[in-house]
Amino acid sequence: MARGKTLSVVFKANHQHQIMAFPPSLDELVAADHPVRIVHDVLERVDITALMQQYKPGGTSSYHPRMLLKALVYAYINNIYSSRRIEQALGESIYFMWLTGMSKPDHNTINRFRGQRLQKTLQPIFTQVVLLLCEEGLLSLKDLYTDGTKIEANANRYTFVWAKGIQTNKEKIKGQLNELWKYAQSVAASELDDTDPSGFKKIEKEKVTATIETINRALKDKKIDSKVRQKLNYARKHWPAALEKYEQQERILGSRRNSYSKTDLDATFMRMKEDHMRNGQLKPGYNVQISTNNQFIASYSLHQNPTDTKTLIPHLQEHLRNYRQKPNNVTADAGYGSEQNYQWLENKRITAYVKHNKFDRDQRHKKHDKKPYAADKFIYNPVTNRYSCPAGKGMKKVKKRIKPNQSGYEQTLIRYQSKPCAGCPLRSQCNPDYEYRTIEVNLNWHRLKQKAEKRLKTKRGIQKRKQRCFDTEPVFAQIKHNHQFRRFLLRGIDKVTIEMGLLALAHNLRKKAA
């Protein structure tokens, strides 16, 4: 063997411009186990009749919706979310060329298909894919693990409208109108009618306009302060338009929101963990809810509520509508533990492994025993329907009232009162300031909490609580961290729901191919 200086560097031949007698086909360049083949095989099996009906006959030919759907899903699998970047990939990537048959729709076609054609048609496609995965044994719809996360909207972070701000401004107008009315009464009381603005229950554009006109007529020929005249002119020109704007903003807000962004009217300001300024400020976004099994997404939904408590019922209702079968078990964290949610799950005969808001605290004895004379420490006897105070004396029911919450659910509260506390050895600690000790309790909520605690502490309940942590949380980590999707591209809850559907579909097919 040659040694030393006799050795020379050898490079592999580069045949960049070599003409092939038999050029390879695209199919030969795509490996048999490549994820693009999974996307093709699965989406070839789904029924897209509803999507086909979005197209009208006549005119020029259109790209086939199944091909566009495959391209979109495969793009989301590869972290390509922009329509322009998808257009670029269609002309550069062998896998996109194979999937689309060398078709090259432009970004306008892609964006129009995603934003318009897939509305109300993507959810049935996603449902079919999940059912296909169930047939393969990859997941089950009987056990669901539910959780939520907040994703920022494609909206300006500083163009906000707050319900409290609207109310404050309307009250300011009402207060200033009252001041003008009182001034007019002091100058020309005989010329004013009985439309005193202080009696308005609701400040409205028509009432304010009529009141300003009345004041102007009464003060027309009177010698008044120039500042008052200036204020009246300002009120006549600006207040009606401002009130009309406030009414429009209140219509956008509805009855269940307290804020929205001017650049995405459906987005609500929420406090998020991913904060670009690291100071805990609010950002416009959507509350995304998912139910998973074996880290596959079984269902998804978008909500405008910042908290998870009010999202569980509509999320599961949508799941029931899509699959027409209810799960046996639902597992969720303490953010969903409310009387309304427990009662709904009980009525639907769905076993709930859901913590209430004090479950974790009650497991720590120091916290649990910190207030030994709190109302939740009193002993309840369900047979006699009576409570006993810490001294062991019975308490009688003195009042019952119905209290509806913000979503309209009616809670039944019962007040119990003890016998006179005079002479009780525990009075100095239990009830030092009053003659009787009273507590107000929700018996149904107490019953549901005890039932949930008992279930969560069983061997199966402990296993479910552990499973939830590594069933739903990794899904959000995969979407938001590994695949860098932290902000929606489209605006409006309908279009944002499409984006979430594509993300969920891409996640499931990516996991199937893994």
Coordinates of C-alpha atoms in Angstrom, one line a residue:
M1 CA 0.0 0.0 0.0
A2 CA 1.3 3.5 -0.9
R3 CA 2.3 5.7 1.9
G4 CA 3.2 9.3 2.6
K5 CA 3.4 11.7 -0.4
T6 CA 2.1 9.1 -2.8
L7 CA -1.5 9.7 -1.4
S8 CA -3.8 12.2 -3.1
V9 CA -7.2 13.7 -2.3
V10 CA -10.1 12.0 -4.3
F11 CA -13.4 13.7 -4.8
K12 CA -16.7 12.1 -5.9
A13 CA -17.7 13.0 -9.5
N14 CA -20.2 15.8 -9.9
H15 CA -22.6 15.2 -12.8
Q16 CA -24.7 18.3 -12.5
H17 CA -25.3 18.7 -16.2
Q18 CA -25.3 15.0 -17.1
I19 CA -28.3 14.1 -19.2
M20 CA -30.2 11.0 -18.0
A21 CA -31.4 8.4 -20.4
F22 CA -34.1 7.5 -18.0
P23 CA -34.9 10.4 -15.7
P24 CA -36.3 9.4 -12.3
S25 CA -40.0 10.1 -11.6
L26 CA -41.1 12.1 -8.5
D27 CA -42.6 8.9 -7.0
E28 CA -39.1 7.4 -7.0
L29 CA -37.7 10.4 -5.1
V30 CA -40.3 10.1 -2.3
A31 CA -39.5 7.5 0.3
A32 CA -42.1 4.8 1.0
D33 CA -42.4 5.8 4.6
H34 CA -42.3 9.6 4.1
P35 CA -45.0 11.6 6.0
V36 CA -46.3 13.1 2.7
R37 CA -47.5 9.6 1.7
I38 CA -49.5 9.4 5.0
V39 CA -51.1 12.8 4.2
H40 CA -52.0 11.5 0.7
D41 CA -53.3 8.1 1.9
V42 CA -55.5 9.5 4.7
L43 CA -57.0 12.4 2.9
E44 CA -57.8 10.3 -0.1
R45 CA -60.1 8.2 2.1
V46 CA -62.2 11.1 3.5
D47 CA -65.5 12.3 2.0
I48 CA -65.2 15.9 0.8
T49 CA -68.7 16.2 -0.8
A50 CA -69.5 19.2 1.4
L51 CA -66.3 20.9 0.3
M52 CA -67.0 20.1 -3.4
Q53 CA -70.4 21.8 -3.0
Q54 CA -68.6 25.1 -2.2
Y55 CA -67.8 25.4 -6.0
K56 CA -70.4 26.6 -8.5
P57 CA -70.5 25.4 -12.1
G58 CA -69.5 27.6 -15.0
G59 CA -66.5 29.8 -15.6
T60 CA -62.9 28.8 -15.7
S61 CA -61.6 25.5 -14.2
S62 CA -60.6 25.3 -10.6
Y63 CA -57.9 23.5 -8.7
H64 CA -59.2 20.3 -7.1
P65 CA -60.1 20.9 -3.5
R66 CA -58.7 17.6 -2.4
M67 CA -55.3 18.6 -3.8
L68 CA -55.4 22.0 -2.1
L69 CA -56.4 20.4 1.2
K70 CA -53.5 18.0 1.0
A71 CA -51.1 20.9 0.3
L72 CA -52.4 22.9 3.2
V73 CA -52.2 20.1 5.7
Y74 CA -48.7 19.1 4.6
A75 CA -47.6 22.7 4.8
Y76 CA -48.8 22.9 8.4
I77 CA -47.0 19.7 9.2
N78 CA -43.8 21.4 8.1
N79 CA -44.4 24.7 9.9
I80 CA -45.3 26.6 6.8
Y81 CA -48.3 28.7 7.6
S82 CA -48.1 31.7 5.3
S83 CA -49.9 31.4 1.9
R84 CA -46.9 33.0 0.2
R85 CA -44.5 30.5 1.7
I86 CA -46.8 27.7 0.7
E87 CA -46.8 29.0 -2.8
Q88 CA -43.0 29.1 -2.8
A89 CA -42.8 25.5 -1.4
L90 CA -45.1 24.3 -4.2
G91 CA -42.5 25.3 -6.8
E92 CA -39.4 24.2 -4.8
S93 CA -40.1 21.1 -2.7
I94 CA -40.2 17.7 -4.4
Y95 CA -42.7 16.5 -1.8
F96 CA -45.1 19.2 -2.6
M97 CA -44.7 18.6 -6.3
W98 CA -45.4 14.9 -5.8
L99 CA -48.5 15.7 -3.6
T100 CA -50.0 18.3 -6.0
G101 CA -49.0 16.6 -9.2
M102 CA -46.8 19.6 -10.1
S103 CA -49.8 22.0 -9.8
K104 CA -48.8 25.5 -8.6
P105 CA -51.8 27.5 -7.3
D106 CA -50.8 31.0 -6.2
H107 CA -51.1 32.5 -2.7
N108 CA -54.4 34.1 -3.5
T109 CA -56.0 30.8 -4.4
I110 CA -54.5 29.2 -1.3
N111 CA -55.7 31.9 1.0
R112 CA -59.2 32.0 -0.6
F113 CA -59.5 28.3 -0.2
R114 CA -58.3 28.3 3.4
G115 CA -60.4 31.3 4.5
Q116 CA -63.6 30.7 2.5
R117 CA -64.0 27.2 1.2
L118 CA -63.0 25.5 4.4
Q119 CA -65.5 27.3 6.6
K120 CA -68.0 24.8 8.0
T121 CA -66.4 22.0 5.9
L122 CA -63.1 21.4 7.7
Q123 CA -64.6 20.2 10.9
P124 CA -66.4 17.2 9.2
I125 CA -63.2 16.3 7.5
F126 CA -61.3 16.4 10.8
T127 CA -63.9 14.2 12.4
Q128 CA -63.6 11.6 9.6
V129 CA -59.8 11.5 10.0
V130 CA -60.2 11.0 13.8
L131 CA -62.6 8.1 13.2
L132 CA -60.2 6.6 10.7
L133 CA -57.4 6.8 13.4
C134 CA -59.8 5.2 15.9
E135 CA -60.4 2.3 13.5
E136 CA -56.6 1.8 13.4
G137 CA -56.5 1.7 17.2
L138 CA -54.4 4.8 17.6
L139 CA -56.8 6.5 20.0
S140 CA -60.2 6.1 21.7
L141 CA -63.1 8.5 22.0
K142 CA -64.2 6.9 25.3
D143 CA -61.6 8.6 27.5
L144 CA -61.0 12.3 26.9
Y145 CA -58.4 14.6 28.5
T146 CA -59.4 18.2 28.2
D147 CA -57.3 21.3 28.6
G148 CA -56.9 24.8 27.1
T149 CA -54.3 27.3 26.0
K150 CA -54.4 30.9 24.8
I151 CA -53.0 31.8 21.4
E152 CA -52.5 35.4 20.4
A153 CA -54.7 36.9 17.7
N154 CA -53.5 38.6 14.6
A155 CA -54.4 42.0 16.0
N156 CA -52.8 45.2 17.3
R157 CA -52.0 44.8 21.0
Y158 CA -52.9 48.4 21.8
T159 CA -56.1 49.0 19.9
F160 CA -58.4 47.8 22.7
V161 CA -62.0 48.6 23.7
W162 CA -63.1 47.8 27.3
A163 CA -66.7 47.4 28.5
K164 CA -65.8 49.3 31.7
G165 CA -64.4 52.2 29.7
I166 CA -67.6 52.5 27.6
Q167 CA -69.7 52.5 30.8
T168 CA -67.4 55.1 32.4
N169 CA -67.6 57.4 29.4
K170 CA -71.4 57.1 29.2
E171 CA -71.6 58.0 32.9
K172 CA -69.4 61.0 32.3
I173 CA -71.8 62.2 29.6
K174 CA -74.8 61.6 31.9
G175 CA -73.1 63.6 34.7
Q176 CA -72.2 66.5 32.5
L177 CA -75.7 66.5 31.0
N178 CA -77.2 66.7 34.5
E179 CA -75.0 69.7 35.3
L180 CA -76.2 71.5 32.1
W181 CA -79.8 70.7 33.0
K182 CA -79.4 72.1 36.5
Y183 CA -77.8 75.2 35.1
A184 CA -80.6 75.6 32.7
Q185 CA -83.1 75.2 35.5
S186 CA -81.4 78.0 37.5
V187 CA -81.7 80.3 34.5
A188 CA -85.0 79.4 32.8
A189 CA -86.8 76.8 34.8
S190 CA -90.3 77.7 33.4
E191 CA -89.2 76.9 29.9
L192 CA -88.1 73.4 30.6
D193 CA -90.3 70.3 30.4
D194 CA -90.0 67.3 32.7
T195 CA -87.4 65.4 30.7
D196 CA -84.9 65.5 33.6
P197 CA -81.8 63.5 32.4
S198 CA -81.1 62.3 36.0
G199 CA -84.1 60.0 35.6
F200 CA -82.7 58.2 32.5
K201 CA -82.1 54.6 33.4
K202 CA -80.1 54.1 30.2
I203 CA -78.2 56.9 28.5
E204 CA -79.1 56.8 24.8
K205 CA -78.4 58.9 21.7
E206 CA -82.0 60.0 21.1
K207 CA -82.6 61.0 24.7
V208 CA -79.4 63.0 24.9
T209 CA -80.1 64.8 21.6
A210 CA -83.6 65.7 22.7
T211 CA -82.4 67.0 26.1
I212 CA -79.7 69.1 24.5
E213 CA -82.2 70.6 22.1
T214 CA -84.5 71.4 25.0
I215 CA -81.7 73.1 27.0
N216 CA -80.7 75.1 23.9
R217 CA -84.2 76.3 23.3
A218 CA -84.6 77.4 26.9
L219 CA -81.3 79.3 26.9
K220 CA -81.5 80.7 23.4
D221 CA -82.3 84.3 24.3
K222 CA -80.7 84.2 27.7
K223 CA -77.5 85.8 28.7
I224 CA -75.4 82.8 29.9
D225 CA -71.7 82.0 30.7
S226 CA -69.7 81.6 27.5
K227 CA -68.2 78.4 28.8
V228 CA -71.7 76.9 29.2
R229 CA -72.5 77.9 25.6
Q230 CA -69.3 76.4 24.4
K231 CA -70.0 73.1 26.3
L232 CA -73.5 73.0 24.9
N233 CA -72.2 73.4 21.3
Y234 CA -69.6 70.6 22.0
A235 CA -72.3 68.3 23.4
R236 CA -74.6 68.9 20.4
K237 CA -71.8 68.1 17.9
H238 CA -70.0 65.2 19.6
W239 CA -72.1 63.5 22.2
P240 CA -74.7 61.9 19.9
A241 CA -72.0 60.5 17.6
A242 CA -70.0 59.2 20.7
L243 CA -73.1 57.5 22.1
E244 CA -73.8 55.8 18.7
K245 CA -70.2 54.6 18.7
Y246 CA -70.6 53.3 22.3
E247 CA -73.8 51.4 21.3
Q248 CA -72.0 49.8 18.4
Q249 CA -69.1 48.8 20.6
E250 CA -71.5 47.2 23.1
R251 CA -73.2 45.2 20.3
I252 CA -69.7 43.9 19.3
L253 CA -68.9 43.0 22.9
G254 CA -72.2 41.2 23.6
S255 CA -73.1 40.1 27.1
R256 CA -70.2 37.7 27.7
R257 CA -67.1 39.7 26.9
N258 CA -65.5 42.7 28.6
S259 CA -63.0 43.7 25.8
Y260 CA -62.1 43.3 22.1
S261 CA -59.5 44.5 19.7
K262 CA -60.3 47.1 17.0
T263 CA -58.3 45.1 14.4
D264 CA -59.9 41.8 15.2
L265 CA -63.3 42.3 16.6
D266 CA -63.7 38.7 17.8
A267 CA -60.4 38.7 19.8
T268 CA -60.6 39.2 23.5
F269 CA -57.8 40.6 25.7
M270 CA -56.3 37.8 27.8
R271 CA -53.4 37.4 30.1
M272 CA -50.9 35.0 28.4
K273 CA -47.8 33.1 29.5
E274 CA -45.9 34.1 26.4
D275 CA -45.6 37.8 26.9
H276 CA -43.5 39.7 24.5
M277 CA -42.8 42.5 27.1
R278 CA -42.3 40.1 30.1
N279 CA -44.6 42.2 32.3
G280 CA -47.8 40.3 32.3
Q281 CA -49.8 42.6 30.1
L282 CA -53.0 41.6 28.3
K283 CA -52.9 40.7 24.7
P284 CA -55.8 40.0 22.2
G285 CA -56.2 36.3 21.7
Y286 CA -58.5 33.2 21.6
N287 CA -58.9 30.5 24.2
V288 CA -58.2 27.2 22.4
Q289 CA -59.8 24.0 24.0
I290 CA -58.8 20.5 23.0
S291 CA -59.7 17.0 24.1
T292 CA -57.0 14.4 23.5
N293 CA -56.4 10.7 23.8
N294 CA -53.0 9.1 23.5
Q295 CA -51.7 12.6 22.6
F296 CA -54.0 12.7 19.5
I297 CA -56.4 15.6 19.3
A298 CA -60.0 14.2 19.3
S299 CA -61.8 17.6 19.2
Y300 CA -61.0 21.3 19.3
S301 CA -62.9 24.5 19.8
L302 CA -62.2 28.2 20.1
H303 CA -63.7 30.5 22.7
Q304 CA -63.7 34.2 23.6
N305 CA -63.7 33.6 27.3
P306 CA -60.4 34.2 29.1
T307 CA -61.1 31.5 31.7
D308 CA -61.5 27.8 31.1
T309 CA -64.5 27.3 33.5
K310 CA -67.1 28.5 31.0
T311 CA -65.6 26.7 28.0
L312 CA -66.0 23.0 29.1
I313 CA -69.8 22.6 28.3
P314 CA -69.8 24.3 24.9
H315 CA -66.6 22.4 24.0
L316 CA -68.1 19.0 24.9
Q317 CA -71.4 19.9 23.3
E318 CA -69.6 20.4 20.0
H319 CA -67.8 17.1 20.5
L320 CA -71.1 15.3 21.0
R321 CA -72.6 17.0 17.8
N322 CA -69.6 16.0 15.7
Y323 CA -69.3 12.3 16.8
R324 CA -72.8 11.6 18.0
Q325 CA -71.5 9.6 20.9
K326 CA -70.5 10.6 24.4
P327 CA -67.3 9.7 26.2
N328 CA -67.3 7.5 29.2
N329 CA -64.8 9.7 31.1
V330 CA -63.6 13.3 31.0
T331 CA -60.5 14.4 32.8
A332 CA -59.6 18.0 33.4
D333 CA -57.7 20.2 35.8
A334 CA -59.0 22.5 38.5
G335 CA -59.8 25.3 36.0
Y336 CA -62.9 23.5 35.0
G337 CA -64.2 22.6 38.5
S338 CA -67.5 24.4 38.9
E339 CA -71.0 23.4 40.0
Q340 CA -72.4 24.0 36.6
N341 CA -69.8 21.8 34.9
Y342 CA -70.1 19.0 37.5
Q343 CA -73.9 19.1 37.2
W344 CA -73.9 19.0 33.4
L345 CA -71.5 16.0 33.3
E346 CA -73.6 14.2 35.9
N347 CA -76.8 14.8 33.9
K348 CA -75.1 13.5 30.8
R349 CA -73.8 10.4 32.8
I350 CA -70.2 11.2 32.0
T351 CA -67.7 10.2 34.7
A352 CA -65.9 13.4 35.6
Y353 CA -62.3 13.3 36.9
V354 CA -62.2 17.0 37.3
K355 CA -60.6 18.8 40.3
H356 CA -62.4 21.7 42.0
N357 CA -60.5 24.9 42.8
K358 CA -59.6 23.9 46.3
F359 CA -58.7 20.2 45.7
D360 CA -54.9 20.6 45.7
R361 CA -55.0 23.0 48.7
D362 CA -57.1 20.5 50.7
Q363 CA -54.4 17.8 50.2
R364 CA -51.9 20.0 52.1
H365 CA -52.9 19.6 55.8
K366 CA -51.3 22.9 56.8
K367 CA -53.5 24.8 54.4
H368 CA -56.5 22.7 55.1
D369 CA -56.3 23.2 58.9
K370 CA -55.3 26.9 58.8
K371 CA -58.9 28.0 59.4
P372 CA -60.6 25.4 61.6
Y373 CA -63.8 27.4 62.0
A374 CA -64.5 28.2 58.4
A375 CA -67.9 27.4 56.9
D376 CA -66.5 24.4 54.9
K377 CA -65.4 22.8 58.2
F378 CA -68.9 22.6 59.6
I379 CA -70.4 19.1 59.7
Y380 CA -73.4 18.4 57.5
N381 CA -75.9 15.6 58.2
P382 CA -77.7 14.7 55.0
V383 CA -80.4 12.7 56.8
T384 CA -81.6 15.6 59.0
N385 CA -80.5 18.2 56.4
R386 CA -78.9 20.2 59.2
Y387 CA -75.4 21.5 60.0
S388 CA -73.6 21.4 63.3
C389 CA -71.4 24.1 64.6
P390 CA -67.9 23.4 65.9
A391 CA -69.3 23.0 69.4
G392 CA -71.6 20.2 68.2
K393 CA -74.8 22.2 68.4
G394 CA -77.4 22.0 65.6
M395 CA -78.1 24.9 63.2
K396 CA -81.5 25.6 61.7
K397 CA -82.2 26.7 58.2
V398 CA -83.4 30.3 58.2
K399 CA -83.3 31.4 54.5
K400 CA -83.1 30.1 51.0
R401 CA -82.3 32.1 47.8
I402 CA -81.5 31.5 44.2
K403 CA -78.4 33.2 42.7
P404 CA -77.8 33.1 39.0
N405 CA -74.2 33.3 37.8
Q406 CA -73.0 35.2 34.7
S407 CA -73.9 32.3 32.4
G408 CA -77.4 32.1 33.7
Y409 CA -76.9 28.9 35.8
E410 CA -79.0 29.2 39.0
Q411 CA -77.3 28.3 42.3
T412 CA -79.4 27.5 45.4
L413 CA -77.9 29.0 48.6
I414 CA -79.2 28.1 52.0
R415 CA -78.4 30.1 55.2
Y416 CA -78.1 28.3 58.5
Q417 CA -78.1 29.9 61.9
S418 CA -76.8 28.5 65.2
K419 CA -78.3 28.8 68.7
P420 CA -77.1 31.8 70.8
C421 CA -73.3 31.7 71.2
A422 CA -73.3 33.1 74.7
G423 CA -71.4 30.8 77.0
C424 CA -69.9 28.7 74.2
P425 CA -66.2 28.0 75.0
L426 CA -65.3 28.3 71.3
R427 CA -67.0 31.7 70.8
S428 CA -63.8 33.7 71.0
Q429 CA -62.3 31.8 68.1
C430 CA -65.4 30.9 66.1
N431 CA -67.8 33.9 66.4
P432 CA -66.4 36.7 68.6
D433 CA -68.4 39.6 67.1
Y434 CA -72.0 38.3 66.7
E435 CA -74.7 36.7 68.9
Y436 CA -75.4 33.9 66.3
R437 CA -73.1 32.1 63.9
T438 CA -74.5 32.0 60.4
I439 CA -73.2 30.3 57.3
E440 CA -74.5 30.3 53.7
V441 CA -73.9 27.1 51.8
N442 CA -74.7 25.5 48.5
L443 CA -75.7 22.0 49.3
N444 CA -75.6 20.8 45.7
W445 CA -72.1 22.2 45.2
H446 CA -71.0 20.6 48.5
R447 CA -72.4 17.2 47.3
L448 CA -70.7 17.5 43.9
K449 CA -67.4 18.4 45.4
Q450 CA -67.4 15.5 47.8
K451 CA -68.3 13.2 45.0
A452 CA -65.5 14.5 42.8
E453 CA -63.0 14.2 45.7
K454 CA -63.9 10.7 46.4
R455 CA -63.5 9.8 42.7
L456 CA -60.2 11.6 42.3
K457 CA -58.7 9.9 45.3
T458 CA -59.4 6.3 44.0
K459 CA -56.6 4.4 42.3
R460 CA -58.2 5.0 38.9
G461 CA -58.6 8.7 39.7
I462 CA -55.0 9.1 40.6
Q463 CA -54.0 7.3 37.3
K464 CA -56.3 9.7 35.4
R465 CA -54.8 12.8 37.0
K466 CA -51.3 11.6 36.1
Q467 CA -52.3 10.7 32.6
R468 CA -53.8 14.1 31.9
C469 CA -50.5 15.8 32.5
F470 CA -48.6 13.9 29.8
D471 CA -51.6 13.6 27.4
T472 CA -52.7 17.1 26.8
E473 CA -49.7 19.3 27.8
P474 CA -47.2 17.7 25.2
V475 CA -49.7 18.5 22.5
F476 CA -49.6 22.2 23.2
A477 CA -45.9 22.1 23.6
Q478 CA -45.6 20.4 20.2
I479 CA -47.8 23.0 18.5
K480 CA -46.5 26.2 20.2
H481 CA -42.9 25.4 21.0
N482 CA -41.7 22.7 18.6
H483 CA -43.6 24.0 15.6
Q484 CA -43.5 27.7 16.5
F485 CA -47.2 28.4 16.2
R486 CA -47.9 31.1 18.8
R487 CA -49.9 33.6 16.8
F488 CA -52.8 33.2 14.4
L489 CA -52.4 34.5 10.8
L490 CA -56.1 35.0 10.0
R491 CA -58.7 37.3 11.7
G492 CA -62.1 36.6 12.9
I493 CA -63.2 33.6 15.0
D494 CA -64.5 31.7 11.9
K495 CA -61.2 31.9 10.1
V496 CA -59.2 31.3 13.2
T497 CA -61.2 28.1 13.8
I498 CA -60.1 26.9 10.4
E499 CA -56.4 27.5 11.3
M500 CA -56.9 25.6 14.5
G501 CA -58.5 22.7 12.6
L502 CA -55.6 22.6 10.2
L503 CA -53.2 22.6 13.1
A504 CA -55.1 19.7 14.8
L505 CA -55.3 17.8 11.6
A506 CA -51.5 18.3 10.9
H507 CA -50.7 17.2 14.5
N508 CA -52.6 14.0 14.2
L509 CA -51.1 13.0 10.8
R510 CA -47.7 14.0 12.0
K511 CA -48.1 11.8 15.0
K512 CA -49.4 8.9 12.9
A513 CA -46.4 9.2 10.6
A514 CA -43.9 9.3 13.6

